[in-house]
């Protein structure tokens, strides 16, 4: 299990693509917390998200692939929020993850237990499966009605994404909201002092 410095932003629990993009957090003072900083940390993040089974162990190759998908998603989410041009390479990366592995759970049989379905994959395909699930979530989010709710936190230096739960809400957590309100209050007081 990994330690999150902030609670999940609105929408991150429902959309693992938002959670992946937010797995790298910029905090005040220039500190960066990256939940995918090592293969072990990446494994723990995927287990906590329910995308890997306990006992799985990823290598640095898998970590790098997931970080690449995170970068592609960040570019596409930014383009969605700002209305800027979408980098075709980022879309190619997401589409490659979408088709990397089938989503179908296989039919299995265990003596004494009977038939059951499972998403078991060889170790080499664990990351492909997790990435395809995340990419599917992102595609559904971006092509659906919730895309208009996607926003990026306005509290500097935070860069996390969220789904707006209120029309005026533009921050990912109470902590960031408090920073925005404090900065606005300071600016007002400073402006009033300048006018006096």
PDB file of N, CA, C and O in Angstrom, residues 46 48 50 57 74 83 100 105 109-111 122 138 147-148 152 154 173 176:
ATOM      1  N   UNK A  46      -1.022  -0.152  -8.350  1.00  0.00           N
ATOM      2  CA  UNK A  46      -1.942  -0.955  -9.162  1.00  0.00           C
ATOM      3  C   UNK A  46      -2.735  -1.949  -8.316  1.00  0.00           C
ATOM      4  O   UNK A  46      -3.917  -2.191  -8.585  1.00  0.00           O
ATOM      5  N   UNK A  48      -3.585  -1.473  -5.123  1.00  0.00           N
ATOM      6  CA  UNK A  48      -4.579  -0.681  -4.396  1.00  0.00           C
ATOM      7  C   UNK A  48      -5.743  -0.282  -5.304  1.00  0.00           C
ATOM      8  O   UNK A  48      -6.885  -0.188  -4.855  1.00  0.00           O
ATOM      9  N   UNK A  50      -6.915  -2.085  -7.592  1.00  0.00           N
ATOM     10  CA  UNK A  50      -7.625  -3.294  -7.998  1.00  0.00           C
ATOM     11  C   UNK A  50      -7.279  -3.763  -9.406  1.00  0.00           C
ATOM     12  O   UNK A  50      -8.021  -4.536  -9.999  1.00  0.00           O
ATOM     13  N   UNK A  57       4.414  -8.776  -9.024  1.00  0.00           N
ATOM     14  CA  UNK A  57       5.608  -7.944  -8.915  1.00  0.00           C
ATOM     15  C   UNK A  57       6.021  -7.483 -10.302  1.00  0.00           C
ATOM     16  O   UNK A  57       6.351  -8.283 -11.153  1.00  0.00           O
ATOM     17  N   UNK A  74      -2.168  12.694 -19.391  1.00  0.00           N
ATOM     18  CA  UNK A  74      -2.053  14.083 -18.918  1.00  0.00           C
ATOM     19  C   UNK A  74      -2.146  15.046 -20.100  1.00  0.00           C
ATOM     20  O   UNK A  74      -2.835  16.064 -20.034  1.00  0.00           O
ATOM     21  N   UNK A  83      -8.936  23.110 -24.279  1.00  0.00           N
ATOM     22  CA  UNK A  83      -9.397  23.257 -25.654  1.00  0.00           C
ATOM     23  C   UNK A  83      -8.252  23.364 -26.652  1.00  0.00           C
ATOM     24  O   UNK A  83      -8.445  23.790 -27.783  1.00  0.00           O
ATOM     25  N   UNK A 100      -4.133  -3.502 -26.447  1.00  0.00           N
ATOM     26  CA  UNK A 100      -3.017  -4.372 -26.074  1.00  0.00           C
ATOM     27  C   UNK A 100      -3.452  -5.746 -25.578  1.00  0.00           C
ATOM     28  O   UNK A 100      -2.763  -6.727 -25.772  1.00  0.00           O
ATOM     29  N   UNK A 105     -12.914 -11.823 -19.653  1.00  0.00           N
ATOM     30  CA  UNK A 105     -12.443 -12.726 -18.612  1.00  0.00           C
ATOM     31  C   UNK A 105     -12.618 -14.151 -19.120  1.00  0.00           C
ATOM     32  O   UNK A 105     -13.613 -14.484 -19.769  1.00  0.00           O
ATOM     33  N   UNK A 109     -12.017 -23.658 -14.746  1.00  0.00           N
ATOM     34  CA  UNK A 109     -12.670 -24.696 -13.952  1.00  0.00           C
ATOM     35  C   UNK A 109     -11.679 -25.220 -12.932  1.00  0.00           C
ATOM     36  O   UNK A 109     -10.527 -25.492 -13.262  1.00  0.00           O
ATOM     37  N   UNK A 110     -12.128 -25.320 -11.705  1.00  0.00           N
ATOM     38  CA  UNK A 110     -11.298 -25.876 -10.640  1.00  0.00           C
ATOM     39  C   UNK A 110     -12.053 -27.053 -10.024  1.00  0.00           C
ATOM     40  O   UNK A 110     -13.234 -26.912  -9.685  1.00  0.00           O
ATOM     41  N   UNK A 111     -11.402 -28.197  -9.924  1.00  0.00           N
ATOM     42  CA  UNK A 111     -12.074 -29.354  -9.307  1.00  0.00           C
ATOM     43  C   UNK A 111     -12.587 -29.002  -7.915  1.00  0.00           C
ATOM     44  O   UNK A 111     -11.890 -28.391  -7.115  1.00  0.00           O
ATOM     45  N   UNK A 122      -0.636 -14.068 -18.276  1.00  0.00           N
ATOM     46  CA  UNK A 122       0.767 -14.342 -17.961  1.00  0.00           C
ATOM     47  C   UNK A 122       1.414 -13.088 -17.392  1.00  0.00           C
ATOM     48  O   UNK A 122       0.973 -11.972 -17.657  1.00  0.00           O
ATOM     49  N   UNK A 138     -10.400   6.079 -19.629  1.00  0.00           N
ATOM     50  CA  UNK A 138     -10.129   7.425 -20.163  1.00  0.00           C
ATOM     51  C   UNK A 138     -10.945   7.679 -21.426  1.00  0.00           C
ATOM     52  O   UNK A 138     -11.519   8.761 -21.592  1.00  0.00           O
ATOM     53  N   UNK A 147     -16.985  14.496 -19.755  1.00  0.00           N
ATOM     54  CA  UNK A 147     -15.818  15.235 -20.252  1.00  0.00           C
ATOM     55  C   UNK A 147     -15.942  16.726 -19.963  1.00  0.00           C
ATOM     56  O   UNK A 147     -14.941  17.390 -19.662  1.00  0.00           O
ATOM     57  N   UNK A 148     -17.149  17.259 -20.000  1.00  0.00           N
ATOM     58  CA  UNK A 148     -17.341  18.687 -19.731  1.00  0.00           C
ATOM     59  C   UNK A 148     -17.125  19.036 -18.261  1.00  0.00           C
ATOM     60  O   UNK A 148     -16.953  20.203 -17.920  1.00  0.00           O
ATOM     61  N   UNK A 152      -8.812  21.031 -14.150  1.00  0.00           N
ATOM     62  CA  UNK A 152      -7.518  20.916 -13.500  1.00  0.00           C
ATOM     63  C   UNK A 152      -7.508  21.860 -12.310  1.00  0.00           C
ATOM     64  O   UNK A 152      -8.028  22.978 -12.389  1.00  0.00           O
ATOM     65  N   UNK A 154      -6.871  24.596  -9.728  1.00  0.00           N
ATOM     66  CA  UNK A 154      -6.365  25.953  -9.916  1.00  0.00           C
ATOM     67  C   UNK A 154      -5.415  26.408  -8.819  1.00  0.00           C
ATOM     68  O   UNK A 154      -4.887  27.506  -8.882  1.00  0.00           O
ATOM     69  N   UNK A 173      -8.992  19.462  -3.713  1.00  0.00           N
ATOM     70  CA  UNK A 173      -9.116  19.049  -2.313  1.00  0.00           C
ATOM     71  C   UNK A 173      -9.398  20.274  -1.450  1.00  0.00           C
ATOM     72  O   UNK A 173      -9.205  21.411  -1.883  1.00  0.00           O
ATOM     73  N   UNK A 176      -6.223  22.367  -1.152  1.00  0.00           N
ATOM     74  CA  UNK A 176      -5.970  23.273  -2.286  1.00  0.00           C
ATOM     75  C   UNK A 176      -6.981  24.420  -2.292  1.00  0.00           C
ATOM     76  O   UNK A 176      -6.621  25.557  -2.593  1.00  0.00           O
TER      77      UNK A 176
END
